[in-house]
PDB file of C-alpha atoms and ligand atoms in Angstrom:
ATOM      1  CA  MET A  11      17.770  13.637  11.021  1.00 51.00           C
ATOM      2  CA  VAL A  12      15.868  14.864   7.652  1.00 49.00           C
ATOM      3  CA  SER A  13      12.973  17.421   9.026  1.00 48.00           C
ATOM      4  CA  SER A  14      10.817  15.510   7.086  1.00 47.00           C
ATOM      5  CA  ARG A  15       8.321  15.264  10.372  1.00 50.00           C
ATOM      6  CA  ALA A  16       6.783  19.020   9.442  1.00 53.00           C
ATOM      7  CA  ARG A  17       5.935  18.860   6.178  1.00 64.00           C
ATOM      8  CA  LYS A  18       4.655  17.122   3.322  1.00 94.00           C
ATOM      9  CA  ILE A  19       6.299  14.420   1.957  1.00 98.00           C
ATOM     10  CA  THR A  20       7.386  14.640  -1.729  1.00 98.00           C
ATOM     11  CA  THR A  21       9.016  11.613  -3.121  1.00 98.00           C
ATOM     12  CA  GLN A  22      12.772  13.608  -2.534  1.00 98.00           C
ATOM     13  CA  THR A  23      12.042  13.410   0.910  1.00 98.00           C
ATOM     14  CA  LEU A  24      11.907   9.798   0.774  1.00 98.00           C
ATOM     15  CA  LEU A  25      15.181   9.518  -0.769  1.00 98.00           C
ATOM     16  CA  LYS A  26      16.527  11.981   1.640  1.00 98.00           C
ATOM     17  CA  MET A  27      15.520   9.751   3.724  1.00 98.00           C
ATOM     18  CA  LYS A  28      17.186   6.545   2.116  1.00 98.00           C
ATOM     19  CA  GLN A  29      20.086   9.031   1.807  1.00 98.00           C
ATOM     20  CA  ALA A  30      20.124   9.705   5.941  1.00 98.00           C
ATOM     21  CA  GLY A  31      19.456   6.638   6.578  1.00 98.00           C
ATOM     22  CA  GLU A  32      16.634   7.082   8.301  1.00 98.00           C
ATOM     23  CA  ASN A  33      13.222   4.592   7.838  1.00 98.00           C
ATOM     24  CA  ILE A  34      10.740   5.205   6.057  1.00 98.00           C
ATOM     25  CA  ALA A  35       6.997   4.212   7.274  1.00 98.00           C
ATOM     26  CA  MET A  36       3.918   3.597   4.844  1.00 99.00           C
ATOM     27  CA  LEU A  37       0.201   1.898   5.535  1.00 99.00           C
ATOM     28  CA  THR A  38      -2.676   1.590   3.661  1.00 99.00           C
ATOM     29  CA  SER A  39      -5.768   3.104   3.569  1.00 98.00           C
ATOM     30  CA  TYR A  40      -9.199   3.492   2.322  1.00 98.00           C
ATOM     31  CA  ASP A  41     -11.427   5.905   2.878  1.00 98.00           C
ATOM     32  CA  TYR A  42     -11.326   9.358   4.710  1.00 98.00           C
ATOM     33  CA  SER A  43     -11.652   8.893   8.769  1.00 98.00           C
ATOM     34  CA  LEU A  44      -9.170   6.271   8.829  1.00 98.00           C
ATOM     35  CA  ALA A  45      -6.381   8.471   6.344  1.00 98.00           C
ATOM     36  CA  ARG A  46      -7.097  11.395   8.629  1.00 98.00           C
ATOM     37  CA  MET A  47      -5.487   9.424  11.656  1.00 98.00           C
ATOM     38  CA  VAL A  48      -3.011   7.504  10.247  1.00 98.00           C
ATOM     39  CA  ASP A  49      -1.462  11.295   9.055  1.00 98.00           C
ATOM     40  CA  GLY A  50      -1.975  12.756  11.658  1.00 98.00           C
ATOM     41  CA  ALA A  51       0.413   9.895  13.624  1.00 98.00           C
ATOM     42  CA  GLY A  52       2.749  11.281  11.219  1.00 98.00           C
ATOM     43  CA  ILE A  53       2.955   8.779   8.628  1.00 98.00           C
ATOM     44  CA  ASP A  54       5.256   9.031   6.279  1.00 98.00           C
ATOM     45  CA  VAL A  55       3.489   7.209   2.934  1.00 98.00           C
ATOM     46  CA  ILE A  56      -0.193   6.346   2.452  1.00 98.00           C
ATOM     47  CA  LEU A  57      -1.424   3.834   0.432  1.00 99.00           C
ATOM     48  CA  VAL A  58      -4.652   3.381  -1.506  1.00 99.00           C
ATOM     49  CA  GLY A  59      -3.424  -0.426  -2.233  1.00 98.00           C
ATOM     50  CA  ASP A  60      -5.340  -2.594  -4.206  1.00 98.00           C
ATOM     51  CA  SER A  61      -6.035  -4.520  -1.475  1.00 98.00           C
ATOM     52  CA  ALA A  62      -8.932  -2.300  -1.111  1.00 98.00           C
ATOM     53  CA  SER A  63     -10.456  -5.617  -3.111  1.00 98.00           C
ATOM     54  CA  ASN A  64      -9.218  -8.029  -0.211  1.00 97.00           C
ATOM     55  CA  VAL A  65     -10.142  -5.688   2.440  1.00 97.00           C
ATOM     56  CA  MET A  66     -13.074  -3.387   1.959  1.00 98.00           C
ATOM     57  CA  ALA A  67     -15.285  -5.506  -0.623  1.00 98.00           C
ATOM     58  CA  GLY A  68     -14.400  -8.971   0.648  1.00 97.00           C
ATOM     59  CA  ASN A  69     -13.289  -9.762  -2.901  1.00 97.00           C
ATOM     60  CA  GLU A  70     -10.551 -13.246  -2.381  1.00 96.00           C
ATOM     61  CA  THR A  71      -8.072 -11.530  -4.515  1.00 97.00           C
ATOM     62  CA  THR A  72      -7.490  -8.069  -5.505  1.00 98.00           C
ATOM     63  CA  LEU A  73      -8.742  -8.777  -9.870  1.00 98.00           C
ATOM     64  CA  PRO A  74     -11.353  -7.673  -9.540  1.00 98.00           C
ATOM     65  CA  ILE A  75     -11.053  -4.557  -7.602  1.00 98.00           C
ATOM     66  CA  THR A  76     -12.087  -1.260 -10.942  1.00 98.00           C
ATOM     67  CA  LEU A  77     -10.260   1.527 -12.028  1.00 98.00           C
ATOM     68  CA  ASP A  78     -13.522   4.062 -10.961  1.00 98.00           C
ATOM     69  CA  GLN A  79     -13.360   2.334  -7.007  1.00 98.00           C
ATOM     70  CA  MET A  80     -10.002   2.919  -6.943  1.00 98.00           C
ATOM     71  CA  ILE A  81      -9.770   6.488  -7.839  1.00 98.00           C
ATOM     72  CA  TYR A  82     -13.213   6.730  -5.540  1.00 98.00           C
ATOM     73  CA  HIS A  83     -11.531   5.257  -2.958  1.00 98.00           C
ATOM     74  CA  ALA A  84      -8.129   7.498  -3.304  1.00 98.00           C
ATOM     75  CA  GLN A  85     -10.491  10.705  -3.457  1.00 98.00           C
ATOM     76  CA  CYS A  86     -11.665   9.273   0.520  1.00 98.00           C
ATOM     77  CA  VAL A  87      -8.135   9.067   1.307  1.00 98.00           C
ATOM     78  CA  VAL A  88      -6.487  12.593   0.162  1.00 98.00           C
ATOM     79  CA  ASN A  89      -9.517  14.761   1.477  1.00 98.00           C
ATOM     80  CA  GLY A  90      -8.117  13.408   4.590  1.00 98.00           C
ATOM     81  CA  VAL A  91      -4.587  13.931   4.441  1.00 98.00           C
ATOM     82  CA  GLU A  92      -3.010  16.926   4.860  1.00 97.00           C
ATOM     83  CA  ARG A  93       1.297  15.663   5.446  1.00 98.00           C
ATOM     84  CA  ALA A  94       1.865  11.666   3.816  1.00 98.00           C
ATOM     85  CA  LEU A  95       2.627  11.653   0.175  1.00 98.00           C
ATOM     86  CA  VAL A  96      -0.612   9.293  -1.021  1.00 98.00           C
ATOM     87  CA  VAL A  97       0.301   6.335  -3.453  1.00 98.00           C
ATOM     88  CA  VAL A  98      -2.333   4.887  -5.622  1.00 98.00           C
ATOM     89  CA  ASP A  99      -2.532   1.351  -6.641  1.00 98.00           C
ATOM     90  CA  MET A 100      -2.850   0.730 -10.591  1.00 98.00           C
ATOM     91  CA  PRO A 101      -5.327  -1.801 -10.599  1.00 98.00           C
ATOM     92  CA  PHE A 102      -5.356  -5.717 -12.868  1.00 98.00           C
ATOM     93  CA  GLY A 103      -6.340  -4.654 -16.017  1.00 98.00           C
ATOM     94  CA  THR A 104      -5.425  -1.005 -16.284  1.00 98.00           C
ATOM     95  CA  TYR A 105      -2.115  -1.162 -17.235  1.00 98.00           C
ATOM     96  CA  GLN A 106      -0.402  -4.555 -18.527  1.00 96.00           C
ATOM     97  CA  GLY A 107      -1.664  -4.356 -21.962  1.00 96.00           C
ATOM     98  CA  ASP A 108       0.437  -1.104 -23.483  1.00 97.00           C
ATOM     99  CA  SER A 109       2.219   2.146 -22.771  1.00 98.00           C
ATOM    100  CA  LYS A 110      -0.456   3.868 -23.722  1.00 98.00           C
ATOM    101  CA  THR A 111      -3.345   2.553 -21.510  1.00 98.00           C
ATOM    102  CA  ALA A 112      -1.300   2.384 -19.006  1.00 98.00           C
ATOM    103  CA  LEU A 113      -0.616   6.057 -19.316  1.00 98.00           C
ATOM    104  CA  ASP A 114      -4.228   6.280 -19.923  1.00 98.00           C
ATOM    105  CA  SER A 115      -4.598   4.891 -16.789  1.00 98.00           C
ATOM    106  CA  ALA A 116      -1.951   7.100 -14.447  1.00 98.00           C
ATOM    107  CA  ILE A 117      -3.405   9.990 -15.427  1.00 98.00           C
ATOM    108  CA  ARG A 118      -6.997   9.409 -14.762  1.00 98.00           C
ATOM    109  CA  ILE A 119      -6.002   8.458 -11.169  1.00 98.00           C
ATOM    110  CA  MET A 120      -3.736  11.744 -10.623  1.00 98.00           C
ATOM    111  CA  LYS A 121      -6.795  13.912 -12.460  1.00 98.00           C
ATOM    112  CA  GLU A 122      -9.721  12.206 -10.510  1.00 98.00           C
ATOM    113  CA  SER A 123      -7.922  11.576  -6.989  1.00 98.00           C
ATOM    114  CA  GLY A 124      -5.292  14.224  -6.198  1.00 98.00           C
ATOM    115  CA  GLY A 125      -3.194  11.645  -5.020  1.00 98.00           C
ATOM    116  CA  HIS A 126       0.571  12.107  -5.342  1.00 98.00           C
ATOM    117  CA  ALA A 127       1.855   8.803  -7.599  1.00 98.00           C
ATOM    118  CA  VAL A 128       1.008   5.761  -9.352  1.00 99.00           C
ATOM    119  CA  LYS A 129       2.363   1.592  -8.066  1.00 99.00           C
ATOM    120  CA  LEU A 130       2.075  -0.881 -10.784  1.00 98.00           C
ATOM    121  CA  GLU A 131       3.177  -4.454 -10.482  1.00 98.00           C
ATOM    122  CA  GLY A 132       6.212  -6.390 -11.712  1.00 98.00           C
ATOM    123  CA  GLY A 133       9.483  -5.686 -13.658  1.00 98.00           C
ATOM    124  CA  SER A 134      10.951  -5.488 -17.185  1.00 98.00           C
ATOM    125  CA  GLU A 135       7.454  -6.656 -18.503  1.00 98.00           C
ATOM    126  CA  VAL A 136       5.519  -3.049 -16.963  1.00 98.00           C
ATOM    127  CA  ALA A 137       9.214  -1.204 -17.692  1.00 98.00           C
ATOM    128  CA  GLU A 138       7.462   1.029 -20.875  1.00 98.00           C
ATOM    129  CA  SER A 139       4.876   1.385 -19.110  1.00 98.00           C
ATOM    130  CA  VAL A 140       6.862   3.403 -15.720  1.00 98.00           C
ATOM    131  CA  GLU A 141       9.206   5.245 -18.281  1.00 98.00           C
ATOM    132  CA  ARG A 142       6.006   6.241 -20.132  1.00 98.00           C
ATOM    133  CA  ILE A 143       3.927   7.458 -16.969  1.00 98.00           C
ATOM    134  CA  VAL A 144       7.352   8.792 -15.428  1.00 98.00           C
ATOM    135  CA  ASN A 145       8.055  11.244 -18.630  1.00 98.00           C
ATOM    136  CA  ALA A 146       4.136  12.771 -18.282  1.00 98.00           C
ATOM    137  CA  GLY A 147       5.297  14.216 -14.839  1.00 98.00           C
ATOM    138  CA  ILE A 148       3.766  10.849 -12.554  1.00 98.00           C
ATOM    139  CA  PRO A 149       5.807   9.358 -10.057  1.00 98.00           C
ATOM    140  CA  VAL A 150       5.461   5.552  -9.814  1.00 99.00           C
ATOM    141  CA  MET A 151       6.488   3.196  -7.284  1.00 99.00           C
ATOM    142  CA  GLY A 152       7.351  -0.340  -8.385  1.00 99.00           C
ATOM    143  CA  HIS A 153       7.120  -3.800  -6.946  1.00 98.00           C
ATOM    144  CA  LEU A 154       8.125  -6.613  -6.949  1.00 98.00           C
ATOM    145  CA  GLY A 155       8.365 -10.522  -4.772  1.00 98.00           C
ATOM    146  CA  LEU A 156       5.027 -11.398  -4.517  1.00 98.00           C
ATOM    147  CA  THR A 157       2.661  -9.404  -6.721  1.00 98.00           C
ATOM    148  CA  PRO A 158      -0.893 -10.483  -5.463  1.00 97.00           C
ATOM    149  CA  GLN A 159      -2.265  -9.556  -8.969  1.00 98.00           C
ATOM    150  CA  SER A 160      -0.171 -12.583 -10.459  1.00 97.00           C
ATOM    151  CA  ILE A 161      -1.852 -15.096  -7.896  1.00 96.00           C
ATOM    152  CA  TYR A 162      -2.996 -17.650 -10.355  1.00 96.00           C
ATOM    153  CA  LYS A 163      -0.295 -17.459 -12.087  1.00 94.00           C
ATOM    154  CA  PHE A 164       2.010 -18.694  -8.553  1.00 93.00           C
ATOM    155  CA  GLY A 165      -0.565 -20.464  -7.205  1.00 95.00           C
ATOM    156  CA  THR A 166       0.303 -19.547  -4.118  1.00 93.00           C
ATOM    157  CA  TYR A 167       0.995 -16.747  -1.614  1.00 94.00           C
ATOM    158  CA  THR A 168       4.353 -18.133   0.223  1.00 95.00           C
ATOM    159  CA  VAL A 169       7.472 -16.392   0.100  1.00 97.00           C
ATOM    160  CA  ARG A 170       8.959 -15.861  -3.385  1.00 97.00           C
ATOM    161  CA  ALA A 171      12.202 -15.815  -4.796  1.00 97.00           C
ATOM    162  CA  LYS A 172      13.683 -18.625  -2.557  1.00 97.00           C
ATOM    163  CA  GLU A 173      16.037 -20.335  -5.540  1.00 97.00           C
ATOM    164  CA  GLU A 174      18.870 -18.613  -6.972  1.00 98.00           C
ATOM    165  CA  GLY A 175      16.975 -18.109 -10.806  1.00 98.00           C
ATOM    166  CA  GLU A 176      13.563 -16.605  -9.347  1.00 98.00           C
ATOM    167  CA  ALA A 177      16.111 -14.317  -7.324  1.00 98.00           C
ATOM    168  CA  SER A 178      18.667 -13.077  -9.520  1.00 98.00           C
ATOM    169  CA  LYS A 179      15.612 -12.507 -11.935  1.00 98.00           C
ATOM    170  CA  LEU A 180      14.197  -9.954  -9.097  1.00 98.00           C
ATOM    171  CA  MET A 181      17.644  -7.921  -8.549  1.00 98.00           C
ATOM    172  CA  GLU A 182      17.502  -7.303 -12.662  1.00 98.00           C
ATOM    173  CA  ASP A 183      14.314  -6.067 -12.319  1.00 98.00           C
ATOM    174  CA  ALA A 184      14.586  -3.810  -9.826  1.00 98.00           C
ATOM    175  CA  LYS A 185      17.592  -2.530 -11.421  1.00 98.00           C
ATOM    176  CA  VAL A 186      15.178  -1.985 -14.292  1.00 98.00           C
ATOM    177  CA  LEU A 187      12.513  -0.284 -12.840  1.00 98.00           C
ATOM    178  CA  GLU A 188      14.778   2.231 -10.705  1.00 98.00           C
ATOM    179  CA  GLU A 189      16.704   2.442 -14.537  1.00 98.00           C
ATOM    180  CA  SER A 190      12.670   3.207 -15.583  1.00 98.00           C
ATOM    181  CA  GLY A 191      12.930   6.259 -13.323  1.00 98.00           C
ATOM    182  CA  CYS A 192      10.802   4.741 -10.851  1.00 99.00           C
ATOM    183  CA  PHE A 193      11.090   6.863  -7.592  1.00 98.00           C
ATOM    184  CA  SER A 194      10.646   3.809  -4.902  1.00 99.00           C
ATOM    185  CA  MET A 195       9.701   0.228  -5.428  1.00 98.00           C
ATOM    186  CA  VAL A 196       7.712  -2.482  -2.847  1.00 99.00           C
ATOM    187  CA  LEU A 197       9.347  -5.664  -2.056  1.00 98.00           C
ATOM    188  CA  GLU A 198       6.888  -7.796  -1.155  1.00 98.00           C
ATOM    189  CA  LYS A 199       7.154 -12.123   0.977  1.00 98.00           C
ATOM    190  CA  ILE A 200      11.031 -12.393  -0.267  1.00 98.00           C
ATOM    191  CA  PRO A 201      13.772 -13.775   1.754  1.00 98.00           C
ATOM    192  CA  SER A 202      15.941 -10.914   4.701  1.00 98.00           C
ATOM    193  CA  ASP A 203      18.841 -11.666   2.702  1.00 98.00           C
ATOM    194  CA  LEU A 204      17.457 -10.968  -0.945  1.00 98.00           C
ATOM    195  CA  ALA A 205      15.242  -7.381   0.465  1.00 98.00           C
ATOM    196  CA  LYS A 206      19.099  -6.300   1.718  1.00 98.00           C
ATOM    197  CA  HIS A 207      21.200  -7.072  -0.912  1.00 98.00           C
ATOM    198  CA  ALA A 208      18.511  -5.073  -3.285  1.00 98.00           C
ATOM    199  CA  SER A 209      18.418  -2.033  -0.977  1.00 98.00           C
ATOM    200  CA  GLU A 210      22.579  -1.947  -0.822  1.00 98.00           C
ATOM    201  CA  SER A 211      22.051  -1.898  -4.572  1.00 98.00           C
ATOM    202  CA  LEU A 212      19.793   0.749  -5.053  1.00 98.00           C
ATOM    203  CA  VAL A 213      19.647   4.568  -5.539  1.00 98.00           C
ATOM    204  CA  ILE A 214      15.863   4.434  -4.580  1.00 98.00           C
ATOM    205  CA  PRO A 215      14.723   3.406  -1.561  1.00 98.00           C
ATOM    206  CA  THR A 216      12.500   0.196  -1.044  1.00 99.00           C
ATOM    207  CA  ILE A 217       9.827  -0.256   1.235  1.00 98.00           C
ATOM    208  CA  GLY A 218       9.222  -3.824   2.231  1.00 98.00           C
ATOM    209  CA  ILE A 219       6.360  -6.308   3.386  1.00 98.00           C
ATOM    210  CA  GLY A 220       7.305  -9.394   4.824  1.00 98.00           C
ATOM    211  CA  ALA A 221      11.475  -8.877   3.678  1.00 98.00           C
ATOM    212  CA  GLY A 222      12.816  -8.512   6.894  1.00 98.00           C
ATOM    213  CA  PRO A 223      14.653  -5.528   8.500  1.00 98.00           C
ATOM    214  CA  HIS A 224      16.770  -4.432   6.036  1.00 98.00           C
ATOM    215  CA  CYS A 225      14.575  -2.551   3.645  1.00 98.00           C
ATOM    216  CA  ASP A 226      14.621   1.547   3.060  1.00 98.00           C
ATOM    217  CA  GLY A 227      10.676   1.173   4.796  1.00 98.00           C
ATOM    218  CA  GLN A 228       7.943  -0.705   5.516  1.00 99.00           C
ATOM    219  CA  VAL A 229       4.570  -1.608   4.902  1.00 99.00           C
ATOM    220  CA  LEU A 230       1.483  -3.414   6.101  1.00 98.00           C
ATOM    221  CA  VAL A 231      -2.199  -3.353   5.511  1.00 98.00           C
ATOM    222  CA  LEU A 232      -3.809  -1.173   8.143  1.00 98.00           C
ATOM    223  CA  HIS A 233      -6.473  -3.474   8.893  1.00 98.00           C
ATOM    224  CA  ASP A 234      -4.446  -6.112   9.228  1.00 98.00           C
ATOM    225  CA  MET A 235      -2.318  -4.253  12.088  1.00 98.00           C
ATOM    226  CA  LEU A 236      -5.372  -3.237  13.441  1.00 98.00           C
ATOM    227  CA  GLY A 237      -6.645  -6.704  14.399  1.00 98.00           C
ATOM    228  CA  ILE A 238      -9.522  -5.961  11.919  1.00 97.00           C
ATOM    229  CA  THR A 239      -8.946  -8.557   9.603  1.00 95.00           C
ATOM    230  CA  LYS A 240      -8.867 -11.776  11.503  1.00 86.00           C
ATOM    231  CA  ASP A 241      -8.225 -14.539   9.281  1.00 87.00           C
ATOM    232  CA  PHE A 242      -4.978 -13.140   7.965  1.00 88.00           C
ATOM    233  CA  SER A 243      -2.014 -14.058  10.440  1.00 92.00           C
ATOM    234  CA  PRO A 244       1.332 -14.414   7.832  1.00 96.00           C
ATOM    235  CA  ARG A 245       4.700 -14.535  10.101  1.00 96.00           C
ATOM    236  CA  PHE A 246       5.379 -10.814   8.944  1.00 97.00           C
ATOM    237  CA  LEU A 247       2.791  -9.303  10.565  1.00 98.00           C
ATOM    238  CA  ARG A 248       2.776  -8.036  13.506  1.00 98.00           C
ATOM    239  CA  ARG A 249      -0.715  -6.553  15.551  1.00 97.00           C
ATOM    240  CA  TYR A 250      -0.261  -3.599  17.624  1.00 98.00           C
ATOM    241  CA  ALA A 251      -3.864  -3.399  18.383  1.00 98.00           C
ATOM    242  CA  ASP A 252      -7.086  -5.473  18.206  1.00 97.00           C
ATOM    243  CA  VAL A 253      -9.750  -3.132  16.906  1.00 98.00           C
ATOM    244  CA  GLY A 254     -11.866  -6.256  15.801  1.00 98.00           C
ATOM    245  CA  GLN A 255     -12.501  -7.141  19.660  1.00 98.00           C
ATOM    246  CA  VAL A 256     -12.911  -2.898  20.405  1.00 98.00           C
ATOM    247  CA  VAL A 257     -15.718  -2.818  17.976  1.00 98.00           C
ATOM    248  CA  GLY A 258     -16.920  -6.512  18.718  1.00 98.00           C
ATOM    249  CA  ASP A 259     -17.887  -4.880  22.410  1.00 98.00           C
ATOM    250  CA  ALA A 260     -18.832  -1.777  22.143  1.00 98.00           C
ATOM    251  CA  VAL A 261     -21.226  -3.022  19.128  1.00 98.00           C
ATOM    252  CA  SER A 262     -22.356  -5.966  21.928  1.00 98.00           C
ATOM    253  CA  HIS A 263     -22.954  -3.616  24.242  1.00 98.00           C
ATOM    254  CA  PHE A 264     -25.375  -1.373  22.092  1.00 98.00           C
ATOM    255  CA  VAL A 265     -27.284  -3.961  21.277  1.00 98.00           C
ATOM    256  CA  GLU A 266     -27.801  -5.029  24.874  1.00 98.00           C
ATOM    257  CA  ASP A 267     -28.723  -1.001  26.128  1.00 98.00           C
ATOM    258  CA  VAL A 268     -30.981  -0.916  23.074  1.00 98.00           C
ATOM    259  CA  ARG A 269     -32.767  -4.021  23.629  1.00 98.00           C
ATOM    260  CA  SER A 270     -32.856  -3.766  27.696  1.00 98.00           C
ATOM    261  CA  GLY A 271     -34.722  -0.128  26.866  1.00 98.00           C
ATOM    262  CA  ASP A 272     -31.155   1.550  28.787  1.00 98.00           C
ATOM    263  CA  PHE A 273     -30.667   3.867  25.610  1.00 98.00           C
ATOM    264  CA  PRO A 274     -31.045   6.618  25.045  1.00 98.00           C
ATOM    265  CA  ASN A 275     -31.463   7.643  28.646  1.00 98.00           C
ATOM    266  CA  ASP A 276     -32.799  11.199  29.605  1.00 98.00           C
ATOM    267  CA  ASP A 277     -29.988  12.994  29.042  1.00 98.00           C
ATOM    268  CA  GLU A 278     -29.829  11.233  25.649  1.00 98.00           C
ATOM    269  CA  SER A 279     -32.699  12.516  24.557  1.00 98.00           C
ATOM    270  CA  TYR A 280     -34.514  15.918  23.456  1.00 98.00           C
TER     271      TYR A 280
HETATM  272  O1  LIG B 330      -2.196  -3.344  -2.544  1.00 50.08           O
HETATM  273  C1  LIG B 330      -1.353  -3.998  -1.032  1.00 50.08           C
HETATM  274  O2  LIG B 330      -1.981  -3.129   0.039  1.00 50.08           O
HETATM  275  C2  LIG B 330      -0.284  -3.550  -1.260  1.00 50.08           C
HETATM  276  C3  LIG B 330       0.994  -3.432  -0.040  1.00 50.08           C
HETATM  277  C4  LIG B 330       0.385  -4.932   0.868  1.00 50.08           C
HETATM  278  C5  LIG B 330       1.963  -3.191  -0.460  1.00 50.08           C
HETATM  279  O3  LIG B 330       0.598  -3.770  -2.455  1.00 50.08           O
END
C-alpha cells in the first residue's frame, strides 16, 4: 500500500496510487468549512468544481461562473486544506479561445487561489493549451465524456460515447491529453467498459463519475452525496447522508423555540 495517508498528496502520489492499484477518492468543495471537514476525513483530491455554479449559485448550468468567482471559491477551500491535492476548474470561456488566454487564466488561478492544479474540459481541441499550461509548471487534469460546459452542444445530460464513433474519439482524446502532459483525467458518464478500456490504456489515473468501477478513482459532487441537493438523482449517485433533512429539522426546531420564547433560556443568556 502507498503511504498516502499521512503526508500531502501530490500528482506523483496519485500516479503511485494507480501503480499500486489503490483507488483515489475525490470530492468537490467550494468553501472553507466543508473543505476542512472533507480534508480531515482523508480525501485524496478536492475539486473546486465549476459545479459551484449550480450548487452554490443556483444556476442551471456551469456556464455563468466567472474566473474571479472560481478563484474566490478556491481561496476559501485552500484555507481549509492541509493534506488533499486541490484542483480548480477553469471556467467556461477562460481557455477555449487560444492557448495564451488559457495560460493566463491558469496562472491567475494558481497565483491568486493557492490551488495545486487546474482542470479543463475537452480533448484534442484543448491539447495546445494543456501543453502550454503544463510547460509553465502547472499540473492539468483533463475531463472527457459528458463535459457540462458543452451542454448546449450535447442538448442533454445523458450518457456519452455509447456509439462506436464517439467511443473511439474519446480514446483518441484520452491519449492526446496524456501525451500533452495531463497528470490525470475525469471520465464523466460513459459506459463502464469504455472507462475500463481507457483506464487500462493510460498510464495516468482516471477519475470516474458515472463511469463504473474500473476507473482509478471516483468523484462525486459533495452536496449531492450529502443529500443537500435534492432535485438531482442520477443512477450513479450514492447518497451517504441526508444533510438536507438534518438542516431542515434543525431550522424548524429553532423557529419553534424562538416563537415559543424557549430560546434563549437563562443558561444561554448573560
Ligand atoms: O464541476 C464539477 O463538479 C466536476 C465534477 C462533476 C467532476 O467537474
